[in-house]
Short mmCIF file of C-alpha atoms in Angstrom, two decimals:
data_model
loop_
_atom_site.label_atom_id
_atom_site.label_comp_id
_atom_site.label_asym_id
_atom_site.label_seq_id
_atom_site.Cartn_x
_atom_site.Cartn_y
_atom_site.Cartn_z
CA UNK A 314 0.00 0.00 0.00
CA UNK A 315 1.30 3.33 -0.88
CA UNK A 316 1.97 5.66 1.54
CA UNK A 317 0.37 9.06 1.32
CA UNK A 318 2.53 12.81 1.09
CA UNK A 319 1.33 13.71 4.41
CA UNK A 320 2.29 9.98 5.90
CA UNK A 321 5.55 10.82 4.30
CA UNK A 322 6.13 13.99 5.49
CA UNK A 323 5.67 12.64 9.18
CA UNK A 324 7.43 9.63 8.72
CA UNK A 325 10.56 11.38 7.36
CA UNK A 326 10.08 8.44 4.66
CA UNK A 327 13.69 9.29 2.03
CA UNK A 328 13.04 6.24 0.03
CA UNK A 329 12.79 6.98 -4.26
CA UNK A 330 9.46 6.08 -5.20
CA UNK A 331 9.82 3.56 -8.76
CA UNK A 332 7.98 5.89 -10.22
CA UNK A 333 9.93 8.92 -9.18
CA UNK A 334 13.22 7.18 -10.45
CA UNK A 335 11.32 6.15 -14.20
CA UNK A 336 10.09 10.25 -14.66
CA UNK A 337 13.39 11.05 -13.74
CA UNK A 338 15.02 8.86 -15.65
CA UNK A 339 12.87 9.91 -18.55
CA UNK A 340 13.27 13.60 -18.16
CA UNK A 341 17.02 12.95 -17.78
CA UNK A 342 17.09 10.77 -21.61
CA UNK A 343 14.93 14.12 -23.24
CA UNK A 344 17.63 16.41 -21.67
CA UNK A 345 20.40 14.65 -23.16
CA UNK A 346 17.87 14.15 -26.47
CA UNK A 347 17.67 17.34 -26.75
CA UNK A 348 21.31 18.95 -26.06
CA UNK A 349 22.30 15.79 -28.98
CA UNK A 350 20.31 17.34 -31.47
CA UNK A 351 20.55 20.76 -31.18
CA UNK A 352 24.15 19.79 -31.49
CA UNK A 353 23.56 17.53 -34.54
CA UNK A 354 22.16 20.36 -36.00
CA UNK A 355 24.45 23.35 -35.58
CA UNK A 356 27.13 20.42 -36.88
CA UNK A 357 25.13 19.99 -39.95
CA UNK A 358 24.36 23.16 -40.85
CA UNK A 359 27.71 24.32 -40.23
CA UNK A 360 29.77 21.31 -42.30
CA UNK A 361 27.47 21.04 -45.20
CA UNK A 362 27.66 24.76 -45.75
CA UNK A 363 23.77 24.73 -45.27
CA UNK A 364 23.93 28.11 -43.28
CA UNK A 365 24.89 30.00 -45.98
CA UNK A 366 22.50 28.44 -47.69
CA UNK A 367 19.68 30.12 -45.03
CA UNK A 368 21.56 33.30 -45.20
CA UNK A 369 21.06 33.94 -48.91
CA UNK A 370 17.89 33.17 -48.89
CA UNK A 371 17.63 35.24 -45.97
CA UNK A 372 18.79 38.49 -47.78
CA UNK A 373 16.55 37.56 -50.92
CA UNK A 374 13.61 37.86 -48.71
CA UNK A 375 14.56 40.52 -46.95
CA UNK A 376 16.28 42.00 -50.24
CA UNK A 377 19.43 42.64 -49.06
CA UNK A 378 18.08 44.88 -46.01
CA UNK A 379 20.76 43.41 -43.82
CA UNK A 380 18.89 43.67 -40.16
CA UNK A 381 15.82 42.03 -41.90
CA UNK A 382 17.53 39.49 -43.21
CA UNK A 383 19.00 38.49 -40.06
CA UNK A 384 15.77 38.40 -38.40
CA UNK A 385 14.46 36.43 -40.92
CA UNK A 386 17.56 34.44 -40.89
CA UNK A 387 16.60 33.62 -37.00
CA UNK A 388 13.13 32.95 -37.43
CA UNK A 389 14.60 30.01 -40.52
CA UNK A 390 16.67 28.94 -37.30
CA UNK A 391 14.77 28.22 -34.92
CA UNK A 392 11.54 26.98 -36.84
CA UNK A 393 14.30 24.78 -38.17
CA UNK A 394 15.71 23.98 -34.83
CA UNK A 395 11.49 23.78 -33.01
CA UNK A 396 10.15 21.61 -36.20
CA UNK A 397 13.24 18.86 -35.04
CA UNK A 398 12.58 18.88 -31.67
CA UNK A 399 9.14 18.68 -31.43
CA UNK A 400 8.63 15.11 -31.17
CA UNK A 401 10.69 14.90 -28.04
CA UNK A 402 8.61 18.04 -27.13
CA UNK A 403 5.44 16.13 -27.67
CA UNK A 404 7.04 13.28 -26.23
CA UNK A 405 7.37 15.07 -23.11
CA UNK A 406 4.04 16.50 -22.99
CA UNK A 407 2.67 12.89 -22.79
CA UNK A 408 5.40 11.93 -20.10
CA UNK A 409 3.38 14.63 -17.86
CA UNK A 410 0.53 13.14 -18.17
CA UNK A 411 1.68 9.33 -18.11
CA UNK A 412 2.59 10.60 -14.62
CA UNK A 413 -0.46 12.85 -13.60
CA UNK A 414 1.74 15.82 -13.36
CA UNK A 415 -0.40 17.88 -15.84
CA UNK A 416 -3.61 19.71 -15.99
CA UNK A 417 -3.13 20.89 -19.40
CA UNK A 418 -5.08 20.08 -22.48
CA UNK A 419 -3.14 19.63 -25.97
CA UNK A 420 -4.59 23.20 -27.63
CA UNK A 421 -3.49 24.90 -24.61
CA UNK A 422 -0.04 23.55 -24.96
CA UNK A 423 0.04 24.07 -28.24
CA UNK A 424 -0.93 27.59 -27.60
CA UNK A 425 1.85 27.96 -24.70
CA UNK A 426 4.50 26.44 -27.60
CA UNK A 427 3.50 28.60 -30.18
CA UNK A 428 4.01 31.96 -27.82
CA UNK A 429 6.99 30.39 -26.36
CA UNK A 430 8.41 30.13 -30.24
CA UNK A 431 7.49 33.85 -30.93
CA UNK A 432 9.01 34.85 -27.09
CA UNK A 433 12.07 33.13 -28.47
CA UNK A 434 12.42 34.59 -32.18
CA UNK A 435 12.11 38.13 -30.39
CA UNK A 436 14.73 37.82 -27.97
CA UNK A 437 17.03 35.87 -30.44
CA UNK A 438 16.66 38.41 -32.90
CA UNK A 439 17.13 41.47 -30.86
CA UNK A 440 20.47 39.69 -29.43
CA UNK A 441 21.49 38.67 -32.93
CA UNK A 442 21.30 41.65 -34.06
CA UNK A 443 23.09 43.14 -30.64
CA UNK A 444 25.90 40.82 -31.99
CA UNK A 445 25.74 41.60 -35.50
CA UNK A 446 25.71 44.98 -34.55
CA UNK A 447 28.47 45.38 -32.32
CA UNK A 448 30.73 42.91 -34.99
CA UNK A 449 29.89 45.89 -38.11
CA UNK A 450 30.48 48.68 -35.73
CA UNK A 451 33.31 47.08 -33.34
CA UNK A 452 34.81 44.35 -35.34
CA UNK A 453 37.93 44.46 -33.17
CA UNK A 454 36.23 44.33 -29.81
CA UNK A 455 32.91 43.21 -30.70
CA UNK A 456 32.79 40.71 -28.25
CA UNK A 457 33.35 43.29 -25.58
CA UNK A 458 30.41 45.14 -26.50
CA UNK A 459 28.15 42.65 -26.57
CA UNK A 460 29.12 41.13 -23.44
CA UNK A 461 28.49 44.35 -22.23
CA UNK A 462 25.44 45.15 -23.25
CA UNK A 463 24.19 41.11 -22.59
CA UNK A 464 24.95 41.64 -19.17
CA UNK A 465 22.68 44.88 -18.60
CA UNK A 466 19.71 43.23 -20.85
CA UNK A 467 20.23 39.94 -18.27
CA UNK A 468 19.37 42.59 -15.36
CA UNK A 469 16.98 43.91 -17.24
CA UNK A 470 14.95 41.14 -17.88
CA UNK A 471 15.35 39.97 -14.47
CA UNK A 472 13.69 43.15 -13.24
CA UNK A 473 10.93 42.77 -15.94
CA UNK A 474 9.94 39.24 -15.72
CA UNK A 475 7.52 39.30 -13.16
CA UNK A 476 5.54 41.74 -14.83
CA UNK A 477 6.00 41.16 -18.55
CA UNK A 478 7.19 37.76 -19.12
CA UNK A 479 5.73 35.55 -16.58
CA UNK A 480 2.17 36.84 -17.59
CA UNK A 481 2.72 35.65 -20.77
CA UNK A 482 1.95 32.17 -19.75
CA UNK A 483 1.13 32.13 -16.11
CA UNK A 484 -2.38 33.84 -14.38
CA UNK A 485 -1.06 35.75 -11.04
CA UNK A 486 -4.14 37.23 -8.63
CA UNK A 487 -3.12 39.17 -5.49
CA UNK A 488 -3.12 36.93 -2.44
CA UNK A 489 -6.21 36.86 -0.61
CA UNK A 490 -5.32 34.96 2.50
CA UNK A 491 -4.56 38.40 4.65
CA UNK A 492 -3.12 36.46 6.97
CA UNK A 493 -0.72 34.32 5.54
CA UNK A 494 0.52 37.40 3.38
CA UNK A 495 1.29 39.32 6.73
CA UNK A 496 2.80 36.01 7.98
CA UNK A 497 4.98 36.20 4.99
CA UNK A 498 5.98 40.10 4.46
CA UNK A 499 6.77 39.79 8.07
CA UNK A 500 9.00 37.08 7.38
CA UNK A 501 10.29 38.94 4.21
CA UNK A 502 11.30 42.39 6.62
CA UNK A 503 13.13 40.01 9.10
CA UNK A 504 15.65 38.77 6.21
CA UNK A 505 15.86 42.20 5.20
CA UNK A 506 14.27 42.52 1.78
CA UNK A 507 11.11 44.75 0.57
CA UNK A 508 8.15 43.22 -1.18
CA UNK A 509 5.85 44.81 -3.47
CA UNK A 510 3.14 42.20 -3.13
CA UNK A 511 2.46 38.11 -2.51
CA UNK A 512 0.64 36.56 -5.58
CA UNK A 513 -1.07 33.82 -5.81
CA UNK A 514 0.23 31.98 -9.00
CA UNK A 515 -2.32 29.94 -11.12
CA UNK A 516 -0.31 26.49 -11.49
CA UNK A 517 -2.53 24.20 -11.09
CA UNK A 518 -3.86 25.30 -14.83
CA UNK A 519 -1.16 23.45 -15.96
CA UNK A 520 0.09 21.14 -13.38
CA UNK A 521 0.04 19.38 -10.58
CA UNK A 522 3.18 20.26 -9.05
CA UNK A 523 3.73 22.79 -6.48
CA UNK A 524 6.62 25.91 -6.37
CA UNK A 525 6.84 29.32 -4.78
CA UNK A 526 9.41 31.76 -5.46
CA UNK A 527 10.99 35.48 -4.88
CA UNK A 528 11.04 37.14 -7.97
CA UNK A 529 12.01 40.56 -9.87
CA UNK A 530 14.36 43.33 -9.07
CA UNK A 531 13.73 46.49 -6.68
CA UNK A 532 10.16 47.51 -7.69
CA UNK A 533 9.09 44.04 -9.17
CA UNK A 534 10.16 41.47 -6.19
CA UNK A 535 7.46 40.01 -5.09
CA UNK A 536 6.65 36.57 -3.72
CA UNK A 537 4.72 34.58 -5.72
CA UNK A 538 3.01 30.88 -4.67
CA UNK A 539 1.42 28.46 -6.56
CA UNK A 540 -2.04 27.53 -5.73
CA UNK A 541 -1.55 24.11 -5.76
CA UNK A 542 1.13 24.92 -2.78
CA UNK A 543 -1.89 26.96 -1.57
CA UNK A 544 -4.03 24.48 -0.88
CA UNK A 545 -1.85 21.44 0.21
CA UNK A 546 0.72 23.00 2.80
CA UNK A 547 0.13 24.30 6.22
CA UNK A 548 1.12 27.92 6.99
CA UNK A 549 4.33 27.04 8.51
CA UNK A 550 5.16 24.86 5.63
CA UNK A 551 5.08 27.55 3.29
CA UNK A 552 6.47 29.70 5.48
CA UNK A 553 9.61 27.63 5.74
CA UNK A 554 9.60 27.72 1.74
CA UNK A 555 9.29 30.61 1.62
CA UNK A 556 12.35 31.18 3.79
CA UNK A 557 14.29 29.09 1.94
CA UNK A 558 13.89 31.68 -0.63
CA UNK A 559 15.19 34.34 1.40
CA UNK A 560 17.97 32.76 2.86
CA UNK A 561 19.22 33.64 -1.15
CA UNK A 562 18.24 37.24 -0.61
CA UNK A 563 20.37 36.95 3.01
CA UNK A 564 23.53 35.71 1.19
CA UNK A 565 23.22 37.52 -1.74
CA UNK A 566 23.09 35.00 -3.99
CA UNK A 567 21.35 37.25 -7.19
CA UNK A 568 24.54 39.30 -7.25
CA UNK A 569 26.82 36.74 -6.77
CA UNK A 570 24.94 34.78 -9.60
CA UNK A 571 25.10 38.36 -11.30
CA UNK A 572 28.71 38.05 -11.47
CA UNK A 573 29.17 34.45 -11.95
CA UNK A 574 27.03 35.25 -15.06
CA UNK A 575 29.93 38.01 -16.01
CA UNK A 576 32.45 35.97 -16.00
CA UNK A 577 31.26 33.24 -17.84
CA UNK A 578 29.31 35.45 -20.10
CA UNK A 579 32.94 36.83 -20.54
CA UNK A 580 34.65 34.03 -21.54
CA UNK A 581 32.00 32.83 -23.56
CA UNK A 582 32.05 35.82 -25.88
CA UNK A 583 36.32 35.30 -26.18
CA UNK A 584 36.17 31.90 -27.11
CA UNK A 585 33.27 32.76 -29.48
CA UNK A 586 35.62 35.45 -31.04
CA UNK A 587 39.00 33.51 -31.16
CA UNK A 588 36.65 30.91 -33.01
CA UNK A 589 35.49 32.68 -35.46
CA UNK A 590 38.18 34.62 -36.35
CA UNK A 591 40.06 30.84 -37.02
CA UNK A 592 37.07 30.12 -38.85
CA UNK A 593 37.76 32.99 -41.27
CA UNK A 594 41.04 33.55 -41.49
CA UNK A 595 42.30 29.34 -41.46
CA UNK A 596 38.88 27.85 -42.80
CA UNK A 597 37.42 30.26 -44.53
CA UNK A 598 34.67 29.07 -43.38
CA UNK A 599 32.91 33.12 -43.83
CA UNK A 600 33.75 35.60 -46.06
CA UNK A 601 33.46 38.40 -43.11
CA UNK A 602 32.90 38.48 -39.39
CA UNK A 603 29.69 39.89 -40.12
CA UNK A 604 28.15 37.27 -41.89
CA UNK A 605 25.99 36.05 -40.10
CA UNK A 606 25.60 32.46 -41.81
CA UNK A 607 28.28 32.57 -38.65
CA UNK A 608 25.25 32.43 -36.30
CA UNK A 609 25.52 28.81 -35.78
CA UNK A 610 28.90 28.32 -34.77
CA UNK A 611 28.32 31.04 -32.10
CA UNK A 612 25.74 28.79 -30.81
CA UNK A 613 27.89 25.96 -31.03
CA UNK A 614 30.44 27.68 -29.04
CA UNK A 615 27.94 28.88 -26.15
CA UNK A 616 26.77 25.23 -26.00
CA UNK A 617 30.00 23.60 -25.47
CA UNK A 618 31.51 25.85 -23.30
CA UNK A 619 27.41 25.44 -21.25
CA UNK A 620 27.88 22.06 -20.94
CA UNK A 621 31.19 21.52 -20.03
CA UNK A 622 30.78 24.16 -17.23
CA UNK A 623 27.52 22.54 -15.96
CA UNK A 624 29.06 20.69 -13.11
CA UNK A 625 30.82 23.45 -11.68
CA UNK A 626 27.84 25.64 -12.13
CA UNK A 627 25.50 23.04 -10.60
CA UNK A 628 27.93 22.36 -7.92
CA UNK A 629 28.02 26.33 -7.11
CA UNK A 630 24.11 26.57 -7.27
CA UNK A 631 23.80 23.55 -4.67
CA UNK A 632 25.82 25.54 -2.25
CA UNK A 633 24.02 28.25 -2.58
CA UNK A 634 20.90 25.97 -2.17
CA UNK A 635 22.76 24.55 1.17
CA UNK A 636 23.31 28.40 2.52
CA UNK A 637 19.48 29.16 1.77
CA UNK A 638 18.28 26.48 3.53
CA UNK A 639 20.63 27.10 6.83
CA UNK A 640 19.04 30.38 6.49
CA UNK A 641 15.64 28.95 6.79
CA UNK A 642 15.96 26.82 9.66
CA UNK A 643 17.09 29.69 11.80
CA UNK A 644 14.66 32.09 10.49
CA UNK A 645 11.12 29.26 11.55
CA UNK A 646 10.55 28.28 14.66
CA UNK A 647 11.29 24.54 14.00
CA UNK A 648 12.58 22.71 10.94
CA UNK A 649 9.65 20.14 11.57
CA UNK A 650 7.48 22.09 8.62
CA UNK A 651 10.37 21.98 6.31
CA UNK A 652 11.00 18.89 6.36
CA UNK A 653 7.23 18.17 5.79
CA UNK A 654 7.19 20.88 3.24
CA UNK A 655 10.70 18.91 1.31
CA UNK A 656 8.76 14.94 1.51
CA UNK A 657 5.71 16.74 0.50
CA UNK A 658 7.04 18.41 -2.29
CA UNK A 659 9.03 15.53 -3.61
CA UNK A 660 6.05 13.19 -3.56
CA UNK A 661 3.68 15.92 -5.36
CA UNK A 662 6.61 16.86 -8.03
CA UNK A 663 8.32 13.35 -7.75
CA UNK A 664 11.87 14.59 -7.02
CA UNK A 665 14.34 12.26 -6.52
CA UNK A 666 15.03 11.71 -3.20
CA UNK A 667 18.71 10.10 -3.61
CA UNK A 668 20.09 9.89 -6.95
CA UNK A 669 23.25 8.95 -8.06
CA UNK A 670 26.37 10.82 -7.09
CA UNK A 671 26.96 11.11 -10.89
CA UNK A 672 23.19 12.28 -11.81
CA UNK A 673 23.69 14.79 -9.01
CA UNK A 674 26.68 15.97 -10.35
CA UNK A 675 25.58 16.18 -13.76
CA UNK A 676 22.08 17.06 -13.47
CA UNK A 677 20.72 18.61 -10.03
CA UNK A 678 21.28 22.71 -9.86
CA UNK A 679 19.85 21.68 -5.97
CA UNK A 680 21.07 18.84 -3.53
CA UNK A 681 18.80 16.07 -3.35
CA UNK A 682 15.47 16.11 -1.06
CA UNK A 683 17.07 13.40 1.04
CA UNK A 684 20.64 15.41 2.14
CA UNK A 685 18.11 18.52 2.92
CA UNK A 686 16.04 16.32 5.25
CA UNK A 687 19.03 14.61 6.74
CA UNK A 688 20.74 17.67 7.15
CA UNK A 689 17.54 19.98 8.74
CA UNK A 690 17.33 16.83 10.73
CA UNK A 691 20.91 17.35 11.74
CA UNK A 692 20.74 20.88 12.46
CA UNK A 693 18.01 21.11 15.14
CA UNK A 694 18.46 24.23 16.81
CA UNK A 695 15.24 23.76 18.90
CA UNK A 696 12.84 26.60 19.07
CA UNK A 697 12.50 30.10 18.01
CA UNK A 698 10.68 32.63 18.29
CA UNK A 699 8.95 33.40 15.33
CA UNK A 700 9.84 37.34 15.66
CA UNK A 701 13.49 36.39 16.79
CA UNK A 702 15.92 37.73 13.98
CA UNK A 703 18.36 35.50 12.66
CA UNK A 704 22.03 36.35 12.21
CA UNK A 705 22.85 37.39 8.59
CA UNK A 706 25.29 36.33 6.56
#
């Protein structure tokens, strides 16, 4: 007999469901599926000379206008790049609901694909043509320029997202639980931050699973909760999510992330440029850096250097993950709820619990439920009081 969430939660049960290890195991394959042939394709494109291809047809169409024709050029890309994929998207749509993690009907995912497409050939153009830009202006330091200005658009859409993007595909209403959303801006002022507003988040119009989260930038942060985390967690268990959060705010983790993103940003940009100028001047691969039949081996560049950096970027997130969750233990009165609020939230979004040392290397940006339990467990400090202040970072 299978043991429900809130038997779990009590029980301090750490044990990978089967069925937790097969979705994971799935969505693992269809990450992997999907780096492969986005890779397969910027190969292709690039060795067969087929970009070039794209690009002149790109500056018929456009006739010879070069910033249309490198919009246009885009939009070939990635309908290119969305019509391969989509039958691991698909596939992945049925996963969710082989599992009973989704609410969503097949128009409105189609819907949600179709403006996540158009989301996507906006902000590729725009930073294609950033790129572009910068090379015909800048060609010497062109990769300076646009680092620069990637950096300051990465702020700026940080700030914006809450308000602009998110909408997009998510329904937010204002909170109406007054006093959980005192509970919670109280909680907020203790660790130090200012919120503009808790939101309830319309999840469960898609899926099952459960989330809350801090978002935006000075006048955008707010706190945001799914409904479905609404209406299966105690107060104190989303308070101690909820401080989890936080604890991020407390150590400064968005600025630190901030200039993590710099520096790799950085170094992605030089290794872009010292590879294309090879790929001119030894291959002649392009007849000028600002052709941008190039596009492609840019990409290829940035998703190299992203995967071979993944472990060292998930291993730097999972600290981070560890300092937030210190934070929250001191800033609750018990860890009891968040160690309810961790079993419950694996169960709902079956998390793995334990994985591999290897999958957790590779794949997890957070440590597995099962060290956060074990070490909440471990950290005890008894009671608090809920007003007490804990000691910042």
């Amino acid at each position: 007999m299978t043991s429900s969430p809130t038997a779990e939660a009590q029980a301090g049960v750490l044990a990978d469901t089967p069925e937790a290890r097969e979705y994971n195991r799935i969505q693992r394959w269809l990450e992997m599926g999907g780096l492969a042939l986005g890779l397969a394709l910027l190969v292709v494109l690039l060795a067969t000379g087929w970009t070039r291809d794209l690009g002149t047809w790109a500056h018929r169409g456009a006739r010879d206008h070069y910033s249309l024709a490198l919009f246009l050029y885009v939009g070939m890309l990635l309908g290119i790049s969305k019509v391969l994929g989509l039958p691991l998207d698909i596939y992945g749509f049925r996963v969710e609901h082989r599992f009973h993690l989704s609410n969503q009907s097949t128009g409105a995912w189609l819907w949600d694909e179709l403006k996540g497409f158009l989301l996507s050939l906006v902000l590729g153009g725009v930073l294609a043509e950033i790129v572009y830009g910068a090379i015909r202006v800048w060609p010497l330091h062109w990769w300076l320029v646009a680092w620069a200005v990637f950096i300051v658009l990465s702020v700026f859409f940080a700030q914006i997202a809450p308000v602009v993007l998110f909408p997009i595909f998510y329904k937010f209403k204002p909170l109406q639980n007054e006093e959980l959303k005192q509970r919670l801006i109280r909680l907020s002022e203790r660790a130090g931050t200012r919120v503009r507003g808790v939101y309830e988040w319309k999840l469960s119009e898609k899926s099952k699973k459960a989330n809350a989260a801090l978002t935006g930038l000075g006048n955008t942060r707010r706190i945001i909760l799914a409904d479905t985390l609404l209406e299966n967690y105690t107060p104190d268990e989303i308070e101690a999510v909820l401080a989890h959060e936080l604890g991020h705010h407390v150590h400064r983790h968005i600025l630190k992330s901030i200039a993590v993103q710099v520096g790799t940003t950085l170094l992605g940009f030089w290794a872009a440029n010292a590879v294309l100028q090879y790929a001119i001047e030894q291959r002649q691969m392009f007849a000028t850096l600002a052709d941008f039949a190039s596009l492609p081996l840019l990409a290829l560049v940035a998703t190299v250097l992203s995967f071979l950096l993944m472990p060292a970027l998930n291993a730097y997130s999972r600290f981070n993950e560890r300092q937030a969750d210190r934070y929250a233990w001191g800033a609750v009165p018990s860890v009891e709820p968040f160690i309810a609020a961790m079993n419950k939230l694996a169960a709902q979004n079956l998390a793995e619990r334990a994985p591999s040392r290897v999958v957790e290397v590779l794949f997890h940006s957070h440590p597995p439920v099962g060290k956060r339990i074990e070490a909440a467990k471990a950290f005890a400090p008894g009671p608090r009081s809920a007003t007490e202040t804990p000691t910042r970072a």
